[in-house]
Coordinates of C-alpha atoms (C1' of nucleotides) in Angstrom, one line a residue:
Chain A
M11 CA 126.5 125.6 108.5
I12 CA 125.7 126.4 104.7
E13 CA 122.1 125.1 105.2
K14 CA 121.8 127.2 108.3
I15 CA 122.9 130.3 106.7
K16 CA 120.3 129.7 103.9
Q17 CA 117.6 129.1 106.3
E18 CA 118.3 132.0 108.5
I19 CA 118.5 134.4 105.4
K20 CA 115.1 133.0 104.2
N21 CA 113.6 133.6 107.7
E22 CA 115.0 137.1 107.6
I23 CA 113.4 138.0 104.4
E24 CA 110.1 136.4 105.1
K25 CA 110.0 138.3 108.4
S26 CA 110.9 141.6 106.8
I27 CA 108.3 141.1 104.0
L28 CA 105.6 140.6 106.6
M29 CA 106.8 143.8 108.6
K30 CA 107.0 146.1 105.6
Y31 CA 104.2 145.0 103.3
E32 CA 101.9 143.2 105.9
S33 CA 101.6 140.2 103.6
S34 CA 103.4 137.0 103.1
A35 CA 105.2 135.8 100.0
P36 CA 107.0 132.6 99.1
V37 CA 110.8 133.0 99.5
I38 CA 113.3 130.8 97.8
V39 CA 116.9 130.4 98.9
E40 CA 118.7 128.0 96.7
E41 CA 122.2 127.1 95.3
P42 CA 122.7 128.4 91.8
K43 CA 123.7 125.9 89.2
K44 CA 127.0 127.6 88.1
A45 CA 129.6 128.3 90.6
S46 CA 130.3 131.5 88.9
Q47 CA 126.9 132.6 90.1
G48 CA 127.9 132.5 93.7
D49 CA 127.3 130.1 96.7
I50 CA 123.7 131.1 97.4
S51 CA 121.0 132.5 95.3
V52 CA 117.6 134.3 96.0
P53 CA 115.3 134.3 92.9
V54 CA 112.8 137.3 93.7
F55 CA 110.1 136.4 91.1
T56 CA 108.0 134.8 93.5
I57 CA 108.0 137.8 95.9
V58 CA 107.4 140.2 93.0
K59 CA 104.5 138.2 91.9
A60 CA 103.0 137.7 95.4
L61 CA 103.2 141.3 96.4
G62 CA 102.5 142.9 93.0
K63 CA 105.4 145.3 93.3
P64 CA 107.8 146.3 90.7
M65 CA 111.0 144.2 90.4
P66 CA 113.6 146.9 91.1
E67 CA 112.0 147.8 94.4
I68 CA 111.9 144.1 95.5
V69 CA 115.5 143.6 94.5
S70 CA 116.8 146.4 96.3
F71 CA 114.5 145.6 99.4
V72 CA 115.6 141.9 99.6
K73 CA 119.3 143.1 99.0
N74 CA 119.0 145.5 101.9
V75 CA 117.4 142.9 104.2
I76 CA 120.2 140.6 103.5
E77 CA 122.9 143.3 104.2
E78 CA 121.4 144.3 107.4
S79 CA 121.0 140.7 108.7
P80 CA 123.4 139.2 111.3
W81 CA 124.4 136.7 108.7
A82 CA 125.9 139.4 106.5
T83 CA 129.2 138.9 108.3
Y84 CA 129.7 135.5 106.4
L85 CA 129.0 137.2 103.1
E86 CA 131.7 138.4 100.7
E87 CA 129.5 139.9 98.1
I88 CA 125.7 140.4 97.4
T89 CA 125.2 140.9 93.7
P90 CA 121.8 141.4 92.0
M91 CA 121.5 139.8 88.5
G92 CA 118.3 140.2 86.8
G93 CA 115.7 138.6 89.0
F94 CA 118.2 137.0 91.1
I95 CA 120.3 138.1 94.0
N96 CA 123.5 136.0 94.2
L97 CA 125.6 135.8 97.5
L98 CA 129.3 135.1 97.7
L99 CA 130.4 133.5 101.2
K100 CA 133.5 134.5 102.9
K101 CA 135.3 131.3 102.3
S102 CA 137.8 131.6 105.3
S103 CA 135.3 132.6 108.0
V104 CA 132.6 130.0 106.8
G105 CA 135.2 127.4 106.3
K106 CA 136.6 128.0 109.8
R107 CA 133.1 127.5 111.2
I108 CA 132.7 124.3 109.3
V109 CA 135.9 122.9 110.6
E110 CA 134.8 123.8 114.2
D111 CA 131.5 122.2 113.7
F112 CA 133.1 119.0 112.4
F113 CA 135.6 118.6 115.4
S114 CA 133.0 119.6 117.9
E115 CA 130.7 116.7 117.0
E116 CA 131.5 113.2 118.3
H117 CA 129.8 111.5 115.3
F118 CA 129.7 113.9 112.5
G119 CA 126.6 113.9 110.5
S120 CA 124.5 112.1 113.1
S121 CA 120.9 113.5 113.3
E122 CA 118.2 113.3 115.8
I123 CA 115.1 113.2 113.7
G124 CA 114.5 109.7 114.8
K125 CA 115.1 109.9 118.5
G126 CA 112.8 107.7 120.6
K127 CA 111.2 106.2 117.5
T128 CA 111.3 102.6 116.3
V129 CA 111.4 101.3 112.7
C130 CA 111.0 97.7 111.7
I131 CA 112.6 96.9 108.3
D132 CA 111.6 93.7 106.6
Y133 CA 114.2 92.9 104.0
S134 CA 116.3 90.5 102.3
S135 CA 113.6 87.7 102.9
P136 CA 115.0 85.0 100.5
N137 CA 112.8 82.0 99.6
I138 CA 113.9 78.9 101.3
A139 CA 115.0 76.0 98.9
K140 CA 115.7 78.5 96.1
S141 CA 119.2 80.0 95.5
F142 CA 119.9 83.6 96.6
S143 CA 119.1 85.6 93.5
I144 CA 120.1 89.1 92.3
G145 CA 116.6 90.2 93.1
H146 CA 117.2 89.4 96.8
L147 CA 120.5 91.0 96.6
R148 CA 118.7 94.2 95.8
S149 CA 116.5 93.9 99.0
T150 CA 119.3 92.9 101.1
I151 CA 121.6 95.7 100.3
I152 CA 119.0 98.5 100.0
G153 CA 117.3 97.4 103.3
H154 CA 120.6 97.1 105.2
S155 CA 121.7 100.5 104.0
I156 CA 118.4 102.2 104.9
G157 CA 118.7 100.6 108.4
N158 CA 122.2 102.1 108.7
I159 CA 121.1 105.5 107.5
L160 CA 118.1 105.6 109.9
E161 CA 120.2 104.4 112.8
K162 CA 122.4 107.4 112.0
C163 CA 119.3 109.5 112.5
G164 CA 118.6 108.1 115.9
Y165 CA 116.0 105.6 115.1
K166 CA 115.9 102.3 116.9
I167 CA 116.0 99.6 114.1
V168 CA 114.7 96.1 114.0
R169 CA 116.1 94.2 111.2
I170 CA 113.8 91.5 110.1
N171 CA 114.5 88.6 107.8
H172 CA 111.1 87.5 106.8
L173 CA 112.0 84.3 105.2
G174 CA 109.9 82.8 102.6
D175 CA 109.7 79.5 104.3
F176 CA 106.0 78.6 103.9
G177 CA 103.5 78.4 101.3
T178 CA 102.4 76.3 98.4
Q179 CA 105.9 76.3 97.1
F180 CA 106.7 73.9 99.9
G181 CA 104.0 71.5 98.8
K182 CA 105.6 71.5 95.3
I183 CA 109.2 71.0 96.6
I184 CA 108.2 68.1 98.9
Y185 CA 106.1 66.5 96.3
A186 CA 109.1 66.8 93.8
Y187 CA 111.6 65.6 96.4
L188 CA 109.5 62.6 97.5
N189 CA 108.7 61.5 93.9
F190 CA 111.8 62.2 91.8
G191 CA 114.3 63.6 94.3
D192 CA 117.6 62.0 95.2
K193 CA 118.3 62.1 98.8
E194 CA 122.1 61.8 98.5
A195 CA 122.3 64.6 95.9
V196 CA 120.2 66.9 98.2
K197 CA 122.5 66.1 101.0
Q198 CA 125.5 67.0 98.9
N199 CA 124.3 70.1 97.5
P200 CA 120.9 71.2 99.1
V201 CA 119.9 74.5 97.8
E202 CA 121.0 73.7 94.2
E203 CA 119.2 70.4 94.2
L204 CA 116.0 71.8 95.7
A205 CA 115.9 74.6 93.2
K206 CA 116.4 72.0 90.4
L207 CA 113.4 69.9 91.8
Y208 CA 111.4 73.2 91.9
V209 CA 112.0 73.8 88.2
E210 CA 111.4 70.2 87.2
F211 CA 108.1 70.3 89.1
H212 CA 106.9 73.3 87.0
E213 CA 107.9 71.6 83.8
L214 CA 106.1 68.4 84.8
A215 CA 103.1 70.5 86.0
K216 CA 102.7 71.9 82.5
E217 CA 101.8 68.4 81.2
Q218 CA 100.0 67.2 84.3
P219 CA 98.2 70.1 85.9
E220 CA 96.8 67.9 88.6
L221 CA 100.2 68.2 90.3
E222 CA 99.4 71.6 91.3
D223 CA 96.5 70.1 93.4
K224 CA 98.7 67.6 94.9
A225 CA 101.1 70.5 95.9
R226 CA 98.2 72.3 97.5
E227 CA 97.2 69.2 99.4
I228 CA 100.7 68.6 100.7
F229 CA 101.0 72.4 101.7
K230 CA 97.6 72.0 103.6
E231 CA 99.0 69.1 105.6
L232 CA 102.2 70.8 106.2
E233 CA 100.1 73.7 107.7
Q234 CA 98.3 71.0 109.8
N235 CA 101.7 69.8 111.1
N236 CA 101.9 66.4 109.2
P237 CA 105.2 65.2 110.9
E238 CA 106.9 63.7 107.8
Y239 CA 106.4 67.0 105.9
V240 CA 107.2 69.2 108.8
A241 CA 110.5 67.2 109.1
L242 CA 111.4 67.8 105.4
W243 CA 110.5 71.4 105.7
A244 CA 112.8 71.9 108.8
W245 CA 115.6 70.2 106.9
F246 CA 115.2 72.3 103.8
R247 CA 115.1 75.3 105.8
E248 CA 118.1 74.7 107.8
E249 CA 120.2 73.9 104.8
S250 CA 119.1 76.8 102.9
L251 CA 119.9 79.2 105.8
K252 CA 123.4 77.8 106.1
D253 CA 123.9 78.6 102.5
Y254 CA 122.4 82.2 102.9
M255 CA 124.8 82.8 105.7
K256 CA 127.6 82.6 103.3
V257 CA 126.3 85.6 101.5
Y258 CA 125.4 87.5 104.6
N259 CA 129.0 87.1 106.0
L260 CA 130.4 88.3 102.7
L261 CA 128.2 91.4 102.8
K262 CA 128.5 91.9 106.5
V263 CA 124.8 92.0 106.9
S264 CA 122.9 90.6 110.0
F265 CA 119.4 90.6 111.4
D266 CA 117.7 90.9 114.7
S267 CA 114.9 88.3 113.6
Y268 CA 114.8 85.5 111.2
H269 CA 111.2 84.8 111.9
G270 CA 109.8 84.0 108.4
E271 CA 106.4 83.0 107.2
A272 CA 106.2 79.7 108.8
F273 CA 106.7 81.4 112.3
Y274 CA 103.1 82.9 111.9
N275 CA 101.5 79.6 111.3
D276 CA 99.9 79.4 114.8
K277 CA 99.0 83.0 114.7
M278 CA 96.8 83.3 111.7
A279 CA 93.7 82.0 113.2
A280 CA 93.5 85.0 115.5
V281 CA 93.5 87.4 112.5
I282 CA 90.9 85.4 110.5
D283 CA 88.7 85.3 113.8
E284 CA 89.1 89.1 114.1
L285 CA 88.1 89.6 110.4
K286 CA 85.1 87.4 111.0
Q287 CA 84.1 89.3 114.1
K288 CA 84.4 92.6 112.3
N289 CA 82.1 91.2 109.4
L290 CA 84.8 91.7 106.8
L291 CA 85.1 88.2 105.8
K292 CA 82.9 86.8 103.1
K293 CA 82.8 83.6 101.1
D294 CA 83.3 84.0 97.3
Q295 CA 83.6 81.1 95.0
G296 CA 84.6 79.0 97.8
A297 CA 87.3 81.1 99.2
M298 CA 87.4 83.6 102.0
I299 CA 87.9 87.2 100.9
V300 CA 87.8 90.8 102.2
D301 CA 86.1 93.1 99.7
L302 CA 88.1 96.2 99.3
G303 CA 85.7 98.1 97.3
E304 CA 86.0 99.6 93.8
A305 CA 89.5 100.7 94.0
Y306 CA 91.2 97.4 94.6
P307 CA 90.5 93.7 93.8
P308 CA 89.4 91.8 96.9
A309 CA 92.1 90.3 99.2
L310 CA 92.1 86.6 99.2
I311 CA 92.5 85.5 103.0
Q312 CA 91.8 81.8 102.9
K313 CA 91.8 79.3 99.9
S314 CA 88.8 77.2 99.3
D315 CA 90.6 74.3 101.0
G316 CA 91.1 76.2 104.1
S317 CA 94.8 76.9 103.8
T318 CA 96.3 80.3 104.1
L319 CA 98.0 82.6 101.7
Y320 CA 100.8 85.2 101.7
I321 CA 98.5 88.1 102.6
T322 CA 97.2 86.2 105.6
R323 CA 100.6 85.6 106.9
D324 CA 101.7 89.1 106.2
L325 CA 98.8 90.5 108.1
S326 CA 99.8 88.2 111.1
A327 CA 103.2 89.4 110.9
L328 CA 102.2 93.0 110.8
F329 CA 100.1 92.6 114.0
Y330 CA 103.0 90.6 115.7
R331 CA 105.5 93.3 115.0
K332 CA 103.2 96.1 116.1
N333 CA 102.5 94.3 119.5
T334 CA 106.1 93.2 119.9
Y335 CA 108.2 96.2 118.7
H336 CA 105.6 99.0 118.9
F337 CA 107.1 100.4 115.6
D338 CA 106.4 103.9 114.3
K339 CA 107.2 102.7 111.0
V340 CA 107.4 99.4 109.4
L341 CA 109.3 99.3 106.0
Y342 CA 108.9 96.5 103.5
V343 CA 111.9 96.4 101.2
V344 CA 110.2 94.4 98.4
G345 CA 110.0 94.8 94.6
N346 CA 107.8 97.0 92.5
E347 CA 105.6 93.9 91.5
Q348 CA 104.1 93.7 94.9
K349 CA 102.7 97.1 95.1
L350 CA 99.2 95.9 94.9
H351 CA 99.8 93.4 97.7
F352 CA 100.9 96.2 100.2
D353 CA 98.0 98.5 99.0
Q354 CA 95.7 95.7 99.9
I355 CA 97.3 95.2 103.3
K356 CA 96.9 98.8 104.2
K357 CA 93.3 98.8 103.1
V358 CA 92.5 95.8 105.2
V359 CA 94.0 97.4 108.2
D360 CA 91.9 100.5 107.7
L361 CA 88.9 98.4 107.4
M362 CA 89.7 96.6 110.6
G363 CA 89.5 100.1 112.2
Y364 CA 93.2 100.5 113.1
D365 CA 94.9 104.0 112.5
F366 CA 98.4 102.9 111.7
S367 CA 98.1 102.0 108.0
D368 CA 100.1 105.2 107.3
Q369 CA 103.1 103.7 109.1
I370 CA 103.3 100.9 106.6
V371 CA 105.8 101.8 103.9
H372 CA 106.4 99.8 100.9
V373 CA 110.0 100.6 100.0
N374 CA 109.9 99.3 96.4
F375 CA 112.6 98.6 94.1
G376 CA 112.9 97.8 90.5
L377 CA 113.2 94.4 88.8
V378 CA 116.4 93.0 87.6
L379 CA 115.7 92.1 84.1
Q380 CA 117.2 89.7 81.7
D381 CA 116.7 90.3 78.0
G382 CA 114.2 92.9 78.9
K383 CA 111.9 90.7 81.0
K384 CA 111.5 89.6 84.7
M385 CA 113.7 86.6 85.7
S386 CA 111.7 83.7 86.7
T387 CA 112.6 81.1 89.4
R388 CA 110.0 78.8 88.1
K389 CA 111.8 78.5 84.8
G390 CA 115.2 78.3 86.5
K391 CA 116.1 81.6 84.9
T392 CA 118.1 83.4 87.6
V393 CA 121.6 84.5 88.1
K394 CA 123.3 83.3 91.2
L395 CA 124.5 86.1 93.6
E396 CA 127.6 84.2 94.6
D397 CA 128.8 84.0 91.1
V398 CA 128.5 87.7 90.6
L399 CA 130.3 88.5 93.9
Q400 CA 133.1 86.0 93.1
E401 CA 133.7 87.6 89.6
A402 CA 134.1 91.0 91.2
I403 CA 136.3 89.6 93.8
N404 CA 138.5 87.9 91.2
L405 CA 138.7 90.9 89.0
S406 CA 139.7 93.0 92.1
L407 CA 142.5 90.7 92.8
T408 CA 143.6 90.9 89.2
Y409 CA 143.9 94.7 89.5
I410 CA 145.8 94.4 92.9
E411 CA 148.3 91.8 91.2
E412 CA 148.9 94.4 88.5
K413 CA 149.1 97.6 90.4
N414 CA 150.2 96.8 93.9
P415 CA 151.7 93.2 94.1
D416 CA 153.4 93.8 97.4
L417 CA 150.2 94.7 99.2
E418 CA 149.6 92.6 102.4
N419 CA 146.3 90.9 102.9
K420 CA 145.4 90.8 99.1
E421 CA 142.7 88.3 99.4
L422 CA 140.9 90.2 102.1
T423 CA 141.2 93.5 100.4
A424 CA 140.1 92.2 97.0
E425 CA 137.1 90.7 98.9
K426 CA 136.2 94.0 100.4
I427 CA 136.7 95.9 97.0
G428 CA 134.8 93.4 95.0
V429 CA 131.8 93.1 97.3
S430 CA 131.7 96.9 97.8
A431 CA 131.8 97.3 94.1
V432 CA 128.7 95.2 93.7
V433 CA 126.8 96.9 96.6
F434 CA 127.6 100.5 95.4
N435 CA 126.7 99.5 91.7
D436 CA 123.1 98.9 93.1
L437 CA 122.8 101.8 95.5
K438 CA 124.2 104.5 93.3
N439 CA 120.8 104.6 91.3
Y440 CA 117.5 105.5 92.7
R441 CA 115.9 102.1 93.8
S442 CA 112.5 102.1 92.0
G443 CA 114.0 101.7 88.5
D444 CA 114.4 98.4 86.8
F445 CA 117.6 97.4 85.3
E446 CA 119.1 95.1 83.0
F447 CA 121.3 92.6 84.6
N448 CA 124.9 93.3 83.3
L449 CA 127.9 91.7 84.8
T450 CA 130.3 94.0 83.1
D451 CA 128.6 97.1 84.7
M452 CA 128.5 95.4 88.2
V453 CA 132.2 94.7 88.2
N454 CA 133.3 97.8 86.4
F455 CA 136.0 99.6 88.4
S456 CA 136.3 103.1 86.9
G457 CA 134.2 106.1 87.0
Q458 CA 131.0 106.3 89.2
T459 CA 131.9 103.1 91.2
G460 CA 132.6 101.6 94.6
P461 CA 136.3 101.3 93.8
Y462 CA 136.6 104.9 93.0
L463 CA 135.3 105.8 96.4
Q464 CA 137.8 103.2 98.0
Y465 CA 140.5 104.5 95.9
T466 CA 139.9 108.1 97.0
S467 CA 139.8 107.3 100.7
V468 CA 143.0 105.1 100.3
R469 CA 144.9 107.9 98.7
I470 CA 143.9 110.3 101.4
T471 CA 144.9 107.8 104.1
S472 CA 148.1 107.3 102.4
I473 CA 149.1 111.0 102.6
L474 CA 147.9 111.3 106.2
E475 CA 150.2 108.3 107.2
S476 CA 153.2 109.7 105.4
V477 CA 153.0 113.0 107.2
D478 CA 152.0 111.4 110.4
Y479 CA 149.1 113.8 110.7
H480 CA 147.4 114.4 114.1
E481 CA 143.9 116.1 114.6
L482 CA 144.7 118.8 117.0
T483 CA 147.3 120.6 115.1
A484 CA 146.6 124.3 114.3
F485 CA 145.2 125.4 111.2
N486 CA 144.8 128.6 109.2
P487 CA 141.5 129.2 107.2
V488 CA 143.2 131.3 104.7
F489 CA 144.1 128.1 102.8
F490 CA 140.3 127.6 102.4
E491 CA 140.0 130.6 100.0
Y492 CA 141.2 128.3 97.2
D493 CA 138.0 127.3 95.3
P494 CA 138.5 123.6 95.1
A495 CA 139.2 123.5 98.9
F496 CA 136.1 125.6 99.7
E497 CA 133.9 123.4 97.5
M498 CA 134.9 120.3 99.6
L499 CA 134.1 122.2 102.9
K500 CA 130.7 123.1 101.6
Q501 CA 130.0 119.5 100.8
I502 CA 131.2 118.4 104.3
S503 CA 128.7 121.0 105.7
I504 CA 125.8 119.5 104.1
Y505 CA 126.6 116.0 105.1
K506 CA 123.9 115.8 107.8
D507 CA 121.4 117.2 105.5
I508 CA 122.1 114.5 102.9
I509 CA 121.9 111.8 105.6
E510 CA 118.5 113.2 106.7
K511 CA 117.2 113.4 103.0
S512 CA 118.4 109.9 102.5
A513 CA 116.6 108.8 105.5
E514 CA 113.3 110.7 104.7
E515 CA 113.2 109.3 101.3
Y516 CA 114.5 105.8 102.1
A517 CA 117.0 106.6 99.3
P518 CA 120.5 105.4 99.9
S519 CA 121.2 106.7 96.2
I520 CA 121.1 110.2 97.4
L521 CA 124.0 109.5 99.7
A522 CA 125.8 107.6 97.1
K523 CA 125.6 110.3 94.5
Y524 CA 126.9 112.8 97.3
L525 CA 129.8 110.5 97.9
L526 CA 130.8 110.4 94.4
N527 CA 130.7 114.1 94.1
M528 CA 132.8 114.5 97.2
A529 CA 135.4 111.9 95.9
S530 CA 135.6 113.8 92.7
L531 CA 136.2 117.1 94.2
F532 CA 139.0 115.7 96.3
N533 CA 140.5 114.1 93.2
T534 CA 140.4 117.4 91.4
Y535 CA 142.0 119.1 94.3
Y536 CA 144.6 116.4 94.6
A537 CA 145.7 116.8 91.0
K538 CA 146.1 120.6 91.4
E539 CA 147.5 121.0 95.0
K540 CA 150.5 119.6 96.7
I541 CA 149.4 118.7 100.2
N542 CA 152.5 117.5 101.7
V543 CA 154.2 120.8 101.5
E544 CA 157.2 122.5 103.4
D545 CA 155.1 125.0 105.3
E546 CA 153.8 123.4 108.5
L547 CA 150.8 125.6 108.9
E548 CA 149.7 125.0 105.4
R549 CA 150.4 121.4 105.4
N550 CA 148.6 120.9 108.6
T551 CA 145.5 122.9 107.2
K552 CA 145.4 120.9 104.2
C553 CA 145.6 117.6 106.1
R554 CA 142.7 118.6 108.3
L555 CA 140.7 119.2 105.3
I556 CA 141.4 116.0 103.6
Y557 CA 141.0 114.2 107.0
M558 CA 137.5 115.4 107.1
V559 CA 136.9 114.5 103.6
R560 CA 138.2 110.9 104.2
N561 CA 136.1 110.4 107.5
V562 CA 133.0 111.6 105.5
L563 CA 133.7 109.1 102.6
N564 CA 134.3 106.2 105.0
D565 CA 131.3 107.0 107.3
G566 CA 129.2 107.4 104.2
M567 CA 130.4 104.1 102.6
R568 CA 129.9 102.3 105.9
L569 CA 126.1 103.5 105.8
L570 CA 126.0 102.2 102.3
G571 CA 127.2 98.8 103.5
M572 CA 130.6 99.1 101.8
Q573 CA 133.8 98.2 103.6
P574 CA 136.4 101.0 103.7
I575 CA 139.9 100.0 103.5
E576 CA 143.4 101.4 104.3
K577 CA 145.5 100.4 101.3
M578 CA 144.8 99.0 97.9
Chain B
rG13 C1' 91.0 96.0 78.8
rA14 C1' 91.9 98.6 83.9
rC15 C1' 95.6 100.1 87.2
rU16 C1' 100.9 101.3 88.6
rC17 C1' 105.6 102.6 87.3
rG18 C1' 109.0 104.4 83.8
rG19 C1' 110.8 107.2 78.6
rU20 C1' 116.6 113.1 79.5
rA21 C1' 123.6 112.5 75.2
rG22 C1' 125.3 106.1 71.4
rC23 C1' 125.0 103.3 76.6
rU24 C1' 124.1 103.9 82.5
rC25 C1' 121.8 107.5 85.0
rA26 C1' 121.4 112.7 88.0
rG27 C1' 118.2 116.9 88.0
rU28 C1' 110.4 117.6 89.6
rU29 C1' 108.0 122.2 96.8
rG30 C1' 108.3 125.4 88.4
rG31 C1' 114.1 129.3 87.9
rA32 C1' 119.6 131.5 85.0
rU33 C1' 123.5 128.6 79.4
rA34 C1' 119.7 120.7 81.1
rG35 C1' 124.5 117.9 84.3
rA36 C1' 127.9 113.3 85.6
rG37 C1' 130.0 108.5 84.4
rC38 C1' 130.8 104.9 80.4
rA39 C1' 132.1 104.5 75.4
rA40 C1' 135.1 107.6 71.3
rC41 C1' 139.1 110.9 70.4
rG42 C1' 143.4 114.1 72.4
rG43 C1' 146.6 115.4 76.4
rC44 C1' 149.0 114.4 81.7
rC45 C1' 153.1 109.6 85.7
rU46 C1' 161.9 111.8 87.5
rU47 C1' 157.3 115.0 92.7
rC48 C1' 151.7 112.8 98.2
rU49 C1' 148.8 105.6 94.9
rA50 C1' 147.2 107.0 86.8
rA51 C1' 141.4 102.1 90.0
rG52 C1' 143.2 109.1 88.9
rC53 C1' 143.2 114.2 86.6
rC54 C1' 142.3 117.8 82.2
rG55 C1' 140.2 118.6 77.4
rU56 C1' 137.1 117.5 72.8
rC57 C1' 132.8 115.1 70.9
rG58 C1' 127.9 114.2 72.0
rG59 C1' 120.7 116.6 73.8
rU60 C1' 113.7 117.9 69.2
rC61 C1' 114.5 116.2 78.0
rG62 C1' 109.3 110.2 73.7
rG63 C1' 105.5 113.3 70.4
rG64 C1' 101.5 117.2 70.4
rG65 C1' 98.7 120.8 73.1
rG66 C1' 97.9 124.0 77.5
rU67 C1' 99.0 126.8 82.2
rU68 C1' 103.0 131.6 82.9
rC69 C1' 107.4 136.5 83.3
rG70 C1' 109.7 131.4 83.1
rA71 C1' 108.3 124.1 82.1
rA72 C1' 112.6 118.3 81.9
rU73 C1' 109.6 119.5 86.3
rC74 C1' 102.5 121.1 86.8
rC75 C1' 97.6 119.9 83.6
rC76 C1' 95.3 117.5 79.2
rU77 C1' 96.2 114.2 75.1
rU78 C1' 99.0 110.6 72.4
rC79 C1' 102.9 106.8 71.4
rC80 C1' 106.3 103.2 73.4
rG81 C1' 108.3 99.8 77.4
rA82 C1' 107.8 97.1 81.9
rG83 C1' 104.9 95.3 86.1
rU84 C1' 100.3 93.8 88.4
rC85 C1' 95.1 92.4 88.1
rG86 C1' 91.3 85.5 93.7
rC87 C1' 93.0 80.3 95.4
rC88 C1' 101.9 81.7 93.9
rA89 C1' 105.1 84.6 97.0

RNA sequence: GACUCGGUAGCUCAGUUGGAUAGAGCAACGGCCUUCUAAGCCGUCGGUCGGGGGUUCGAAUCCCUUCCGAGUCGCCA
């Protein structure tokens, strides 16, 4: 409703300028920074400049246009201040419309910008035989949330876990296992043992560089279906997946496809052939490359021993997805450090003569640093995700024991709060920034955190239950005249716009920041206003308002991949 | 060395199609629980928007330059 009023006023002004001055001028309709400056503001500088007319003339002209427009019925005051024209909304009539809009929609905030379109999202994608790290947590929760948000916008989503289950790393692990692995230990504790072997391999390879060649040799044979290696590969993969499922169950994350890199083993020859046919492949230093010109280093498609590389498999996967799902967009939720890789893929797709490289989006995110540096699996320098989640859950349980020891289902509630805290801590900041790993921050429960949102929602639920609120009771918008109440209504009215913006920018942080603001508005309101009052009409109006707030909070949390609760 | 991304309060970050006095949270300090959950609320303190030029009515935002940090740069993924 608010956005609509802004847009319509903008249209009216643009139209009138065209009619009167027979020329167009850029019109800005925005929200002022200070609440004291009104609800909507129109800076006229741009118009003055474009038309070359004196400021007072334009100010009175624009003011007049707004006064005459049909939307003036929603305006309380129109106040020119310097080069700005500030508008104050009529709180009760605008508030009434916002409430009506909210209850007329089946799923408030849903958008149709993605109707009929399909988006593939490649995310999580842990590397088999390595423990699930914080880095993969980022991909998992960012990807999952973007999927939810796009789904709310009407897109059909294909969630793909592109498992890192192939490549030279398998040569290394198989070599390590066969030469110094302990079968029983691996059976007992598969992922941990395999990760240990991987680290040991790299330590040994420092002294004996020829091991790298051995590993490449083994991988080449694995690629050619050596039965012994394939059996080990399958075993490692299965055990690792079992381990990852624990994390996915905690996070409530699931996928439509678990096709990893190995799935494309028999599909790469076709891509290589096509590249050959199109004369893009050339031999260089024994390997096969695609020359990408001045701007980028060449793409290495095939190693000198004939085995394939990451980009080869990614190209196969790309074409497979295009042909299978007919996507309108394919998102890769992968770290910043792979930017070049995706730039190269797009370039190769262009050179092959396809026109969909602009549908490929690298949804990049920042590194999780330790002591200011990238964590390294090879050196065994990673933090295990499970430990972090468990820490958050434990802390959450401690809080419950302290604050609400009689709560039912304490463990389950603690789990939801703890996991949601970790999820929110990641999503509240724009994804591309690096951040230093800090357990204290991740399990912090006060201020701009997941538990703050949970707590706010629970408070509202508690009130609604205590007054036994029903949606359809009568309300009186006169109670929306109170500023903190109207601020919440304004926020509610832009929920859909926030969702759309988050979707367009693949940025859950926009939604996260919005939810924090909404929760803060409620808590301010709650501290000042008694909701469960004697007067029935007043009580029902207030309940209707906080009911909307609670539903937006819960829906937003759900989109972020958090788990809303009723009590805590 | 080249390219990419970043530098805003002590810390973590919002804010960039150029707009009014640059905003939150944490930390510190001071208040608020006989009344709907204090995981909360209110207040105080805290800023050369990395530095220097430029564009203009107006720059954290755009351009140039420079410093600092991280990442990437053919046989890993």
